[in-house]
CSV table of C-alpha atoms in Angstrom, one decimal:
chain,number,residue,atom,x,y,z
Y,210,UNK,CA,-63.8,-4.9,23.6
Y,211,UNK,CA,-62.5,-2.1,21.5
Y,212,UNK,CA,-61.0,1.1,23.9
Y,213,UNK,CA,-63.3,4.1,21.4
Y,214,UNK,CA,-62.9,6.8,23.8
Y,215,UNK,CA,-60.6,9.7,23.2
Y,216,UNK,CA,-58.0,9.1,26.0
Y,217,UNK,CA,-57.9,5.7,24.0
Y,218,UNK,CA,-57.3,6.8,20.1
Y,219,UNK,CA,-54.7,9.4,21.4
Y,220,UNK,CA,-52.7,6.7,23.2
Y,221,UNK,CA,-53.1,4.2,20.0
Y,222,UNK,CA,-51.4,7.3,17.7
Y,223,UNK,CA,-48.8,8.1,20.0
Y,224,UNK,CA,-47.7,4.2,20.6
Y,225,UNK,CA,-47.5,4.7,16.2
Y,226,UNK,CA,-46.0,8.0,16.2
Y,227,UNK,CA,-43.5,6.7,19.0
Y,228,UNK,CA,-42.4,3.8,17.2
Y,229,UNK,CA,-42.0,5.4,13.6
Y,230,UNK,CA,-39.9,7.9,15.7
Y,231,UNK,CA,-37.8,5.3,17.4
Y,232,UNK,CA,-37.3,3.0,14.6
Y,233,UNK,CA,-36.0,6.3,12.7
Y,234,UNK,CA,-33.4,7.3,15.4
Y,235,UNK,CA,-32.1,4.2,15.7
Y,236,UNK,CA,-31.7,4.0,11.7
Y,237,UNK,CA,-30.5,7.6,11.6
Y,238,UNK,CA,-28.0,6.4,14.3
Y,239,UNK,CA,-26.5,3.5,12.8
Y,240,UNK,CA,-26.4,5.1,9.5
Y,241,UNK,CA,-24.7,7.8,11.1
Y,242,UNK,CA,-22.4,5.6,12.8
Y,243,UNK,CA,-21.6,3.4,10.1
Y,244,UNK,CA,-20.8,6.9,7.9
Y,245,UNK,CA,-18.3,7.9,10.4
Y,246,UNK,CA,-16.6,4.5,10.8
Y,247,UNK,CA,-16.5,3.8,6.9
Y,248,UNK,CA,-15.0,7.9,6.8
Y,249,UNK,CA,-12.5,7.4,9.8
Y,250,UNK,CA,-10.9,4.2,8.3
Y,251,UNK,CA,-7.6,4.4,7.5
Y,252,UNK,CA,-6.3,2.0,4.0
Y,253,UNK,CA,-4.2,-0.9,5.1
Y,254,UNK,CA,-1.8,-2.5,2.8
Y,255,UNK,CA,0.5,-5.5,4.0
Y,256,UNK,CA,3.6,-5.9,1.8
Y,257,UNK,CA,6.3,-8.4,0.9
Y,258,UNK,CA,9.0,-9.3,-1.4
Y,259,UNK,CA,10.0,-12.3,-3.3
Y,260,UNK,CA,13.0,-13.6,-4.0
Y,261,UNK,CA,14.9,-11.6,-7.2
Y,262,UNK,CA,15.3,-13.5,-10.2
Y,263,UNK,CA,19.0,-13.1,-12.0
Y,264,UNK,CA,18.8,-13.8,-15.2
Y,265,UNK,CA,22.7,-13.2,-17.2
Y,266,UNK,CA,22.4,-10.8,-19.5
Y,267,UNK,CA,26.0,-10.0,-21.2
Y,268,UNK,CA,29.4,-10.4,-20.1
Y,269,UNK,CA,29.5,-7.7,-17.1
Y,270,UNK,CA,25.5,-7.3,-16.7
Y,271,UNK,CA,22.3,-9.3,-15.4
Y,272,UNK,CA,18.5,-8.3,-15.7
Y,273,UNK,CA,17.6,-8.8,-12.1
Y,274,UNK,CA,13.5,-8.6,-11.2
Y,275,UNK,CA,12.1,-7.8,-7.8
Y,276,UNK,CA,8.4,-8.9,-7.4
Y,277,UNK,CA,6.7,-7.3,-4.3
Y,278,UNK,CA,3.5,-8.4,-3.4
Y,279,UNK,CA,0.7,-6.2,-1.7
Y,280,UNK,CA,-2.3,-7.5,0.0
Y,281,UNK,CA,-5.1,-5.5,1.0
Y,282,UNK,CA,-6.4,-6.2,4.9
Y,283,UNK,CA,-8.7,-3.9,4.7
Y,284,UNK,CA,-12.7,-3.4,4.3
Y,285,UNK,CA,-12.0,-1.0,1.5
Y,286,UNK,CA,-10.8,-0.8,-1.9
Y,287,UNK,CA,-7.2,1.5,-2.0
Y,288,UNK,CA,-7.1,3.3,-5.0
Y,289,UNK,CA,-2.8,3.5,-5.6
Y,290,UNK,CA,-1.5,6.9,-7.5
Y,291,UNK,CA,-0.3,5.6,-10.3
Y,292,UNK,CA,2.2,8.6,-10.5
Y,293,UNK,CA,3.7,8.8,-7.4
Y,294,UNK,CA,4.5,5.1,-7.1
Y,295,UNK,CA,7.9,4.1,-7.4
Y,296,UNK,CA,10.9,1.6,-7.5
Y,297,UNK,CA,14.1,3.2,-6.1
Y,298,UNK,CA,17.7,1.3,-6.4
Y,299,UNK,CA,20.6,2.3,-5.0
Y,300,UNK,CA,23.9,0.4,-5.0
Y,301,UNK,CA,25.5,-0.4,-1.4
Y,302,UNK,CA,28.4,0.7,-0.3
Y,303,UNK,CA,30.3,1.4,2.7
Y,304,UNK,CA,32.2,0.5,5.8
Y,305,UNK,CA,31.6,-2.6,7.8
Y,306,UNK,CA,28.9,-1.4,10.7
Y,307,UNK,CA,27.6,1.4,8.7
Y,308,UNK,CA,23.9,1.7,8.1
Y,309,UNK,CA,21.4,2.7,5.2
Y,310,UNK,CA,18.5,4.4,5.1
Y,311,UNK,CA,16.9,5.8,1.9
Y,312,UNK,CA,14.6,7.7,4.2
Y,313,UNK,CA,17.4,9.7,6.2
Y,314,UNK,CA,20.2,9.9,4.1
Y,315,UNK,CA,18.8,11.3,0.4
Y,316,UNK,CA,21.8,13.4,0.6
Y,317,UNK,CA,24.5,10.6,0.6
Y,318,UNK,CA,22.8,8.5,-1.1
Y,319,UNK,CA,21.8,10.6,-3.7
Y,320,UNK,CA,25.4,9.5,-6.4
Y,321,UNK,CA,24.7,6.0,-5.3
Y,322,UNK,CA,21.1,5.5,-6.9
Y,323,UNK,CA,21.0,3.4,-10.0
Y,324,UNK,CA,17.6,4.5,-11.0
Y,325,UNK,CA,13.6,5.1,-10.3
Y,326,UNK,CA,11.2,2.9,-12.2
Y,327,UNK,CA,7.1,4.3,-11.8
Y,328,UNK,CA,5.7,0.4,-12.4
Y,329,UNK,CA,2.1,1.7,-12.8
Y,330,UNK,CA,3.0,4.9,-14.4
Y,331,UNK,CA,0.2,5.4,-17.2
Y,332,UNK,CA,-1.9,3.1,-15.9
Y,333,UNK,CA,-4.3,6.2,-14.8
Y,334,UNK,CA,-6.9,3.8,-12.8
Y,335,UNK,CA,-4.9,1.3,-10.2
Y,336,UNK,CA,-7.2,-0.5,-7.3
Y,337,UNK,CA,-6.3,-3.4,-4.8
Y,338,UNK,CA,-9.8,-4.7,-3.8
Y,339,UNK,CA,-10.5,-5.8,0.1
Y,340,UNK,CA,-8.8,-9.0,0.7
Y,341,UNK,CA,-6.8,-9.5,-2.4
Y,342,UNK,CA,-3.3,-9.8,-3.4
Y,343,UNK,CA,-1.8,-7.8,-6.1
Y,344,UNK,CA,2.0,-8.3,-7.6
Y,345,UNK,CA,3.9,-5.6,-9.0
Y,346,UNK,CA,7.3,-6.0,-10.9
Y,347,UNK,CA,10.1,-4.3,-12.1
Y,348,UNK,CA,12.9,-5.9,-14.0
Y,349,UNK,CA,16.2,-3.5,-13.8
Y,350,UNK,CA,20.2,-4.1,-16.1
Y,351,UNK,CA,22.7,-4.0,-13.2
Y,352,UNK,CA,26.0,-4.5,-13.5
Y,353,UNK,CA,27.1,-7.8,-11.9
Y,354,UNK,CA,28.3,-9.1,-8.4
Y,355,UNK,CA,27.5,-6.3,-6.6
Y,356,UNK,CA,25.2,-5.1,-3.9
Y,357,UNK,CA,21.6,-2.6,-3.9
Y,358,UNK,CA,19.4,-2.2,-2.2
Y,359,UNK,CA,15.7,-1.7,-3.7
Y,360,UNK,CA,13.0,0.4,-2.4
Y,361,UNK,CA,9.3,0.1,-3.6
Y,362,UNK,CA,6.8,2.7,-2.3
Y,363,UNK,CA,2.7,3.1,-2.9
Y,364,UNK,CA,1.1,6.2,-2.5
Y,365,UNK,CA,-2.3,6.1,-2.0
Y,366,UNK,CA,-4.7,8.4,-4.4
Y,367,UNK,CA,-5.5,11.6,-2.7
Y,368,UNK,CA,-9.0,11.7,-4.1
Y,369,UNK,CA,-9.8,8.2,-2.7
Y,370,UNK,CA,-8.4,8.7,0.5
Y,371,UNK,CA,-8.6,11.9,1.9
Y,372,UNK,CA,-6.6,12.8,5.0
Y,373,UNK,CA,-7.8,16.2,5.1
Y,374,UNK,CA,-4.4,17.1,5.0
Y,375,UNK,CA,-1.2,17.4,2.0
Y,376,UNK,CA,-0.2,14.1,3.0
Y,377,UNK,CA,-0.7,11.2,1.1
Y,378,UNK,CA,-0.9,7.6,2.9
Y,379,UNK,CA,1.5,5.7,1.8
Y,380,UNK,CA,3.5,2.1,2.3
Y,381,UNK,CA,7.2,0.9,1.1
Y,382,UNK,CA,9.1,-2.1,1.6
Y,383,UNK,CA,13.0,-2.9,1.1
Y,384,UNK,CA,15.1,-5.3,-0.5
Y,385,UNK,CA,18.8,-5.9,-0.4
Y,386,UNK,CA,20.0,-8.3,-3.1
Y,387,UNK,CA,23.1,-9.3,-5.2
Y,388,UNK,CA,23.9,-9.7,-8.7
Y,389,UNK,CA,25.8,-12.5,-8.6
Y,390,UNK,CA,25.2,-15.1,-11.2
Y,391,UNK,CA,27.9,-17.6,-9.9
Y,392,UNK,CA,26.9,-20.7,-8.1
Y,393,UNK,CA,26.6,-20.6,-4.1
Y,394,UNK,CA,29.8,-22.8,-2.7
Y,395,UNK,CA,27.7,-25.6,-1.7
Y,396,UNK,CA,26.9,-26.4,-5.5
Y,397,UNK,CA,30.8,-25.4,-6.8
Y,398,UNK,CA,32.5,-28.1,-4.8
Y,399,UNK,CA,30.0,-30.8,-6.2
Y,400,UNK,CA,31.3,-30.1,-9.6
C-alpha cells in the first residue's frame, strides 16, 4: 500500500532531489577532472632519424638528405610552429677527444655552421595527430668527404600549448653523417 502521508511525500522528493544532486556532483567532478588532466598534459613527440641519402652532385659536391621522423605518443594533437622549426648543420671539426654541442657552444660553433633550413616554413597550419608518424625532410649541397653534424628542432605552437610561461615546448634530435660518395672498403677490394 501506497505511503500518502506527509512524512512519506517529503522522503520520496528528497530520495529525487538527492539523487539529481549526486548524479550532478559526480558529473561536475569528472568533468572537472577530466578538464584539469586534458589542461595539465604536456605534448609528447618521439623522434628519429634515418639514414642520409648521398646522392653525387658535381665534381667537389653531393645533395645529401636527412629524413627525421616524429611520432606523436600522446592523446593530443601538437600543433608545430611552423616558423620556429628548424634544420641546423654545422661541419665537424676538431681534435681527437673533443666534444660538440650545438646547445653549449653557439659561440664556437657559430663559423662552422653550413646553414638553417625552416622545412615547414610557410606552411602556416602544421599538426601531428595522436598516434601518428609524420616525416620531415631537408635535402642540403655539401661539399664532399667531410663530416656535419645536423640538428633538427620542433617548437610547439604557443597558442596550442600554453605553458603559461615564454617558453615554448620543444624537441630536437641529432645526426652526424659524412659526405662521402666512395665505396666502403669491404665493396673496393671486391672490384
Amino acid at each position: 500500500m501506497p505511503d500518502v502521508t506527509l512524512a512519506g511525500e517529503v522522503k520520496d522528493w528528497l530520495t529525487s532531489v538527492a539523487i539529481v544532486i549526486g548524479g550532478g556532483w559526480a558529473m561536475w567532478r569528472f568533468g572537472h577532472a577530466e578538464w584539469l588532466r586534458r589542461r595539465a598534459e604536456i605534448p609528447s613527440l618521439e623522434g628519429n632519424s634515418g639514414t642520409p641519402e648521398i646522392c653525387g652532385f658535381g665534381g667537389d659536391r653531393v645533395a645529401v638528405s636527412l629524413r627525421w621522423s616524429w611520432r606523436n605518443a600522446g592523446t593530443r594533437p601538437v600543433y608545430i610552429d611552423d616558423v620556429r622549426s628548424f634544420v641546423e648543420i654545422y661541419r665537424l671539426a676538431g681534435d681527437i677527444g673533443s666534444f660538440v654541442d650545438p646547445r653549449q657552444q653557439k659561440e664556437g660553433l657559430t663559423p662552422l655552421k653550413v646553414g638553417v633550413h625552416h622545412p615547414l616554413k610557410g606552411y602556416g597550419f602544421y599538426m601531428l595527430e595522436p598516434n601518428t608518424t609524420s616525416s620531415m625532410l631537408t635535402v642540403s649541397i655539401l661539399p664532399v668527404g667531410e663530416a656535419f653534424i645536423a640538428r633538427h628542432r620542433l617548437y610547439a605552437e604557443r597558442r596550442g600549448h600554453p605553458t603559461g610561461h615564454k617558453w615554448q615546448y620543444s624537441w630536437e634530435r641529432w645526426q652526424v653523417f659524412r659526405t662521402d660518395t666512395h665505396l666502403r672498403p669491404s665493396q673496393e677490394s671486391l672490384e
